[in-house]
PDB file of C-alpha atoms in Angstrom:
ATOM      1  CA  UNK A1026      82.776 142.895 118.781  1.00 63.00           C
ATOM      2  CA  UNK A1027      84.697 144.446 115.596  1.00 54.00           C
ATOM      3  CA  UNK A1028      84.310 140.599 113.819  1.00 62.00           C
ATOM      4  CA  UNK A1029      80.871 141.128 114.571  1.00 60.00           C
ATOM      5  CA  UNK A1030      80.716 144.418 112.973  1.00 59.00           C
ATOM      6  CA  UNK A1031      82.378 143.332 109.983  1.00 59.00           C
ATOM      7  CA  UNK A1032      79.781 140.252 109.897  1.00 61.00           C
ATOM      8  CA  UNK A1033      76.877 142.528 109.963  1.00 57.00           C
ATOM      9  CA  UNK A1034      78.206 144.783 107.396  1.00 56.00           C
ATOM     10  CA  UNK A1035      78.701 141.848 105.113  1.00 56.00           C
ATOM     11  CA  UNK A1036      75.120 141.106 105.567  1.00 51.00           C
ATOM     12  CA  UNK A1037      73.405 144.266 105.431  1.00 46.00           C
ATOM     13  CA  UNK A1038      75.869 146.319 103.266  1.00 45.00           C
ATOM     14  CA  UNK A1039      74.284 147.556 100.183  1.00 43.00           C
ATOM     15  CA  UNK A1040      70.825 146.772 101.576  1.00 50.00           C
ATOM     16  CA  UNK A1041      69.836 150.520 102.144  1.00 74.00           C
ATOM     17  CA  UNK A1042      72.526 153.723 102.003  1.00 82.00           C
ATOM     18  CA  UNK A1043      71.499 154.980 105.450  1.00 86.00           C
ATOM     19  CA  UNK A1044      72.020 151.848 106.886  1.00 87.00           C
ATOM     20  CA  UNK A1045      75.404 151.311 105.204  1.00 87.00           C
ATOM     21  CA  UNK A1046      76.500 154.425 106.414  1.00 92.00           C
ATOM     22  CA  UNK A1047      75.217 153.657 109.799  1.00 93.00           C
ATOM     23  CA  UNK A1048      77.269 150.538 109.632  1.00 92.00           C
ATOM     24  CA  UNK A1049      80.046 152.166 108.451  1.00 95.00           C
ATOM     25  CA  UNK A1050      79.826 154.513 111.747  1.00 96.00           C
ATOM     26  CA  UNK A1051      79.408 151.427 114.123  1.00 97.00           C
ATOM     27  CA  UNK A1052      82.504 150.772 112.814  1.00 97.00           C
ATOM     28  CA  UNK A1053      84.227 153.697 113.734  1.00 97.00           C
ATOM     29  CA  UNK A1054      82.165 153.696 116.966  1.00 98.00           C
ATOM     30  CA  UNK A1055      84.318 150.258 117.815  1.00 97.00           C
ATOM     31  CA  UNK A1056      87.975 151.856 116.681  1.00 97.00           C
ATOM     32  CA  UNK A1057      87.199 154.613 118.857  1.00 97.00           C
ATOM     33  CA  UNK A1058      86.123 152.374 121.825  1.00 97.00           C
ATOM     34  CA  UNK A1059      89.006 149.611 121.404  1.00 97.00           C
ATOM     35  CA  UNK A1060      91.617 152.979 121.253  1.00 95.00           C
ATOM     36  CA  UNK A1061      89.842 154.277 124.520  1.00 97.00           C
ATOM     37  CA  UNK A1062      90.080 150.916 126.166  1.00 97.00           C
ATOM     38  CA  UNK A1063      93.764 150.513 125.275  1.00 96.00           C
ATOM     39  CA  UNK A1064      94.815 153.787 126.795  1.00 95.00           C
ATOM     40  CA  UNK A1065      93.495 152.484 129.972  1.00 95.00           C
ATOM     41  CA  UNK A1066      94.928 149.863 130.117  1.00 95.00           C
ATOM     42  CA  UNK A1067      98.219 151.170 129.242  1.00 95.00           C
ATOM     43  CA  UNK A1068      98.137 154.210 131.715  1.00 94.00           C
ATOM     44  CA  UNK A1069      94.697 155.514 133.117  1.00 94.00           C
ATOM     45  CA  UNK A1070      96.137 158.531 134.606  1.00 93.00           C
ATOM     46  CA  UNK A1071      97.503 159.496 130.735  1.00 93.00           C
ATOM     47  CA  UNK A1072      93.798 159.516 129.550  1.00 95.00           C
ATOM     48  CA  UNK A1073      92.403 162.879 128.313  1.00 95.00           C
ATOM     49  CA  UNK A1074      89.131 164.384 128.280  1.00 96.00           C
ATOM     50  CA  UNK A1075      90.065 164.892 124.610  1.00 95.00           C
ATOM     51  CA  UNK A1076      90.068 160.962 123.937  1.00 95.00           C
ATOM     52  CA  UNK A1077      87.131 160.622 126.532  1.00 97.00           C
ATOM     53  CA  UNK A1078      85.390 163.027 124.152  1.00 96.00           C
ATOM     54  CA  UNK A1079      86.220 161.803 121.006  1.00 96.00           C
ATOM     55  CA  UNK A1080      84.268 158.076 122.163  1.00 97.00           C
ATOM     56  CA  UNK A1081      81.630 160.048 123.876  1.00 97.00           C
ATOM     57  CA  UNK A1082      80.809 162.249 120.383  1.00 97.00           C
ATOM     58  CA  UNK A1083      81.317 159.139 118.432  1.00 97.00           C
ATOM     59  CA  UNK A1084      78.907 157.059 120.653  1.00 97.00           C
ATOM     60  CA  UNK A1085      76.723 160.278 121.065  1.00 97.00           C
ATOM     61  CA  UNK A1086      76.390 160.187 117.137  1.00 96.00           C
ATOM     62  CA  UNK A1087      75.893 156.754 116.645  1.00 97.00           C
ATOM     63  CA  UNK A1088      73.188 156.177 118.977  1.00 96.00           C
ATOM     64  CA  UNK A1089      71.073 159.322 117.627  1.00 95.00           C
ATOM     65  CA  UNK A1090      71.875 158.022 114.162  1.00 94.00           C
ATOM     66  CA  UNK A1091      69.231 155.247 115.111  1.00 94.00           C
ATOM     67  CA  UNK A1092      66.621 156.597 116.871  1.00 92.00           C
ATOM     68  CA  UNK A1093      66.492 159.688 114.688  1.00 92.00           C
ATOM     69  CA  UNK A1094      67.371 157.952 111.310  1.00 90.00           C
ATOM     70  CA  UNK A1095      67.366 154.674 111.324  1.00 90.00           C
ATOM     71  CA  UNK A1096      64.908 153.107 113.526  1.00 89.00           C
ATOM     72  CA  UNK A1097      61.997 155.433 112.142  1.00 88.00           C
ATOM     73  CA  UNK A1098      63.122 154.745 108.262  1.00 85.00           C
ATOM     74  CA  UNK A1099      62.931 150.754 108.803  1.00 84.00           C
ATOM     75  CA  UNK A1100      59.478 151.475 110.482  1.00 84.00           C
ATOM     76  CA  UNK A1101      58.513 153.059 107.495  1.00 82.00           C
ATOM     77  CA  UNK A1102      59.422 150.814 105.679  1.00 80.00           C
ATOM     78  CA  UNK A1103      57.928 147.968 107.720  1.00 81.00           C
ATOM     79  CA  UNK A1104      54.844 150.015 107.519  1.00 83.00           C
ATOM     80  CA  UNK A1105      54.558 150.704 103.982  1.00 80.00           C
ATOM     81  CA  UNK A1106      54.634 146.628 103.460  1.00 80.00           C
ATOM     82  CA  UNK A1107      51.982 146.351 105.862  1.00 85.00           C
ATOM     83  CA  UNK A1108      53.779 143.950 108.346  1.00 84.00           C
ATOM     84  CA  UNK A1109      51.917 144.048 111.784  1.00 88.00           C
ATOM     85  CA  UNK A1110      54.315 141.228 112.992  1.00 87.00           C
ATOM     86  CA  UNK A1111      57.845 143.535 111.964  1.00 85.00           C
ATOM     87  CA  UNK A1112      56.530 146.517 113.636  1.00 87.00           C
ATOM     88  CA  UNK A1113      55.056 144.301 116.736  1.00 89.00           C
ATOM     89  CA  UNK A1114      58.747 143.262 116.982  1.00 87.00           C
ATOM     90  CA  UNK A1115      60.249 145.896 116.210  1.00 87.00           C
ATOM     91  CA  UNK A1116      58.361 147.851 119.170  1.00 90.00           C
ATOM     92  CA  UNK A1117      60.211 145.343 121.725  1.00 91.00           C
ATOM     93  CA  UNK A1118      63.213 145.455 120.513  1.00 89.00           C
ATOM     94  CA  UNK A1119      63.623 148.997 120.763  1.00 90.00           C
ATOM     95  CA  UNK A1120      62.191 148.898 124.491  1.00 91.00           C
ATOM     96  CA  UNK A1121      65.508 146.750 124.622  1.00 91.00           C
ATOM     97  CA  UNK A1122      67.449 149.406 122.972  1.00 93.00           C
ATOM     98  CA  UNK A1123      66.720 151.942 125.508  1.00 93.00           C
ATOM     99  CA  UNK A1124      68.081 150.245 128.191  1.00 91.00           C
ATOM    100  CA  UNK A1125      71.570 150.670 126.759  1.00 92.00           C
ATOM    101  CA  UNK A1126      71.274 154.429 125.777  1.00 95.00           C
ATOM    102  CA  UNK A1127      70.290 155.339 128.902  1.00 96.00           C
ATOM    103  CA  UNK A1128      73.354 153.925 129.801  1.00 96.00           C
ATOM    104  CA  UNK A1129      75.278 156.132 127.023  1.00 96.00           C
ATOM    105  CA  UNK A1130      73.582 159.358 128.657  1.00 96.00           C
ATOM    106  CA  UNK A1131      75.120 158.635 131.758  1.00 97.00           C
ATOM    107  CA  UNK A1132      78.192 157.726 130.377  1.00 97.00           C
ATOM    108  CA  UNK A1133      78.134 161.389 128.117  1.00 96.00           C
ATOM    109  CA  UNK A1134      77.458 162.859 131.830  1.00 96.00           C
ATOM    110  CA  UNK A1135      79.669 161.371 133.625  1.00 96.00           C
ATOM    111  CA  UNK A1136      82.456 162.741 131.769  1.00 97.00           C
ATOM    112  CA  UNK A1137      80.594 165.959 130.334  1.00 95.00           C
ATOM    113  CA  UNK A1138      83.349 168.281 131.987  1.00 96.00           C
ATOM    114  CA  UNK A1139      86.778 168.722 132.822  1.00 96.00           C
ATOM    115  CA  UNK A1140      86.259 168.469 136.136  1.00 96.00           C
ATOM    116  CA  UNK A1141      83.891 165.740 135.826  1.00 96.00           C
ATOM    117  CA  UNK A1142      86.044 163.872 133.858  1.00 95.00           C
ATOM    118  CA  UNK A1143      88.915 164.243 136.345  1.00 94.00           C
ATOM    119  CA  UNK A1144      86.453 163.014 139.247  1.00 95.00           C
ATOM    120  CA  UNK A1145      85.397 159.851 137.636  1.00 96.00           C
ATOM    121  CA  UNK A1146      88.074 158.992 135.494  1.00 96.00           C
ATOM    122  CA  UNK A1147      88.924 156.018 138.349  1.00 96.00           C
ATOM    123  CA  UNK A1148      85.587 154.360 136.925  1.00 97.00           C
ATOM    124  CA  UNK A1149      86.443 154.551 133.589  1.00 97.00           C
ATOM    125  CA  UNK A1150      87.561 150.959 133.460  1.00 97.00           C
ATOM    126  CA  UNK A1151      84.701 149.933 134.788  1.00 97.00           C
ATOM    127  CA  UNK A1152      82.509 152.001 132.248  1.00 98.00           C
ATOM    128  CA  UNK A1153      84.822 150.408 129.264  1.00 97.00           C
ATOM    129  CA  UNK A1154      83.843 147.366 130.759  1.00 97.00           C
ATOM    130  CA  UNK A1155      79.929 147.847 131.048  1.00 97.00           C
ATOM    131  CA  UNK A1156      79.711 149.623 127.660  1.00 97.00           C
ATOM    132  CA  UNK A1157      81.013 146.368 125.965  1.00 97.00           C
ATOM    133  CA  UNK A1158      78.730 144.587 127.142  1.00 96.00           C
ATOM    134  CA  UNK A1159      76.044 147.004 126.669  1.00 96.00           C
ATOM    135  CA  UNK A1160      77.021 147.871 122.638  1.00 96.00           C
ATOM    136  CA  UNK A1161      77.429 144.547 122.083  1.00 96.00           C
ATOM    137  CA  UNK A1162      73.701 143.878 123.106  1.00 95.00           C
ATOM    138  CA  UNK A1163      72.640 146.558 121.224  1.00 96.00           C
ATOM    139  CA  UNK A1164      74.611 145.744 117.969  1.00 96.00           C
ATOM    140  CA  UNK A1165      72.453 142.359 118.227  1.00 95.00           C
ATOM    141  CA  UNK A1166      69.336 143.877 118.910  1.00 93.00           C
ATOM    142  CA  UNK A1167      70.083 146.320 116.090  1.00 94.00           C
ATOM    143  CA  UNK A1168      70.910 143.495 113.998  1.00 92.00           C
ATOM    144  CA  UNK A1169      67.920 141.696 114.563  1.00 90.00           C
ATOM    145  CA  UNK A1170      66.143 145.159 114.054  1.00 88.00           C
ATOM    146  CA  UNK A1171      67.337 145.381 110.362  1.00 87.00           C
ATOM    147  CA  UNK A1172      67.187 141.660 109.631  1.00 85.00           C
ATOM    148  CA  UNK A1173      63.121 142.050 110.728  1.00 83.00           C
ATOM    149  CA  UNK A1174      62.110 144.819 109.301  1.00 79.00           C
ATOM    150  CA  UNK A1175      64.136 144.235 106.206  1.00 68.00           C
ATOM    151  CA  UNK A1176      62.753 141.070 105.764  1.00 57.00           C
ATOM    152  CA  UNK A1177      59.314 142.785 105.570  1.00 55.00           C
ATOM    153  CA  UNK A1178      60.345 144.392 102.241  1.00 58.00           C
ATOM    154  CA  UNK A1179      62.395 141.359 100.643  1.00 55.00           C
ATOM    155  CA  UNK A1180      60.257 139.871  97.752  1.00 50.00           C
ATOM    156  CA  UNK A1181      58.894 136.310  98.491  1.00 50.00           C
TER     157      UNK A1181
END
């Protein structure tokens, strides 16, 4: 997932500011996770809430970085080059998207709360597990996303 990051970033850096800084927070999105995944599998029981909530804000930020920033500027943009076909696409791929924040709401829930936390921190492996799966999905479909609707402004 990080080489993946790294790949993207290399492709879409410079490209637009917001989207270089969103990059540059999928990147700390992925430090976060891999630190939160090592701690379990060095000693579950040693996990905090404060880790758990450090990955859940960082996600949490992420994830509202593109539907609140991101995904409406490339529309815009999309739109102002009068691509039917970008914003057609675009339209399914965020139907895609939503799948997998769903899935970060419940995760945020799920460990909301000290006591919470304490109740379902047996599952966190398997949440680890499921959200890389899930972010790497979405990193693709975000990917794709950008390489669209970019594509709609990039001279001929």
């Amino acid at each position: 997932m990080l080489e993946d990051c790294k790949n993207a970033q290399e492709r879409w850096g410079g490209v637009h500011g917001l989207i270089d800084r969103w990059l540059e927070q999928r990147r700390t999105l992925l430090a976060s996770f891999i630190e939160l995944k090592d701690a379990c599998d060095t000693e579950l029981e040693a996990v905090s809430k404060e880790r758990i909530d450090i990955f859940s804000q960082t996600l949490m930020d992420y994830i509202s970085a593109g539907h609140f920033e991101i995904y409406p500027q490339l529309a815009e943009e999309a739109k102002a080059f009068d691509d039917e076909s970008a914003l057609h696409i675009a339209s399914r791929l965020l139907e895609r998207l939503e799948m997998s924040t769903q899935m970060v709401l419940e995760f945020d829930q799920d460990y909301e709360s000290p006591v919470r936390c304490q109740q379902h921190l047996v599952r966190l492996p398997a949440w680890i597990d499921r959200l890389a799966k899930g972010l790497s999905e979405r990193f693709a479909l975000e990917d794709q996303l950008i390489a669209r609707l970019h594509a709609a402004n990039t001279p001929s």
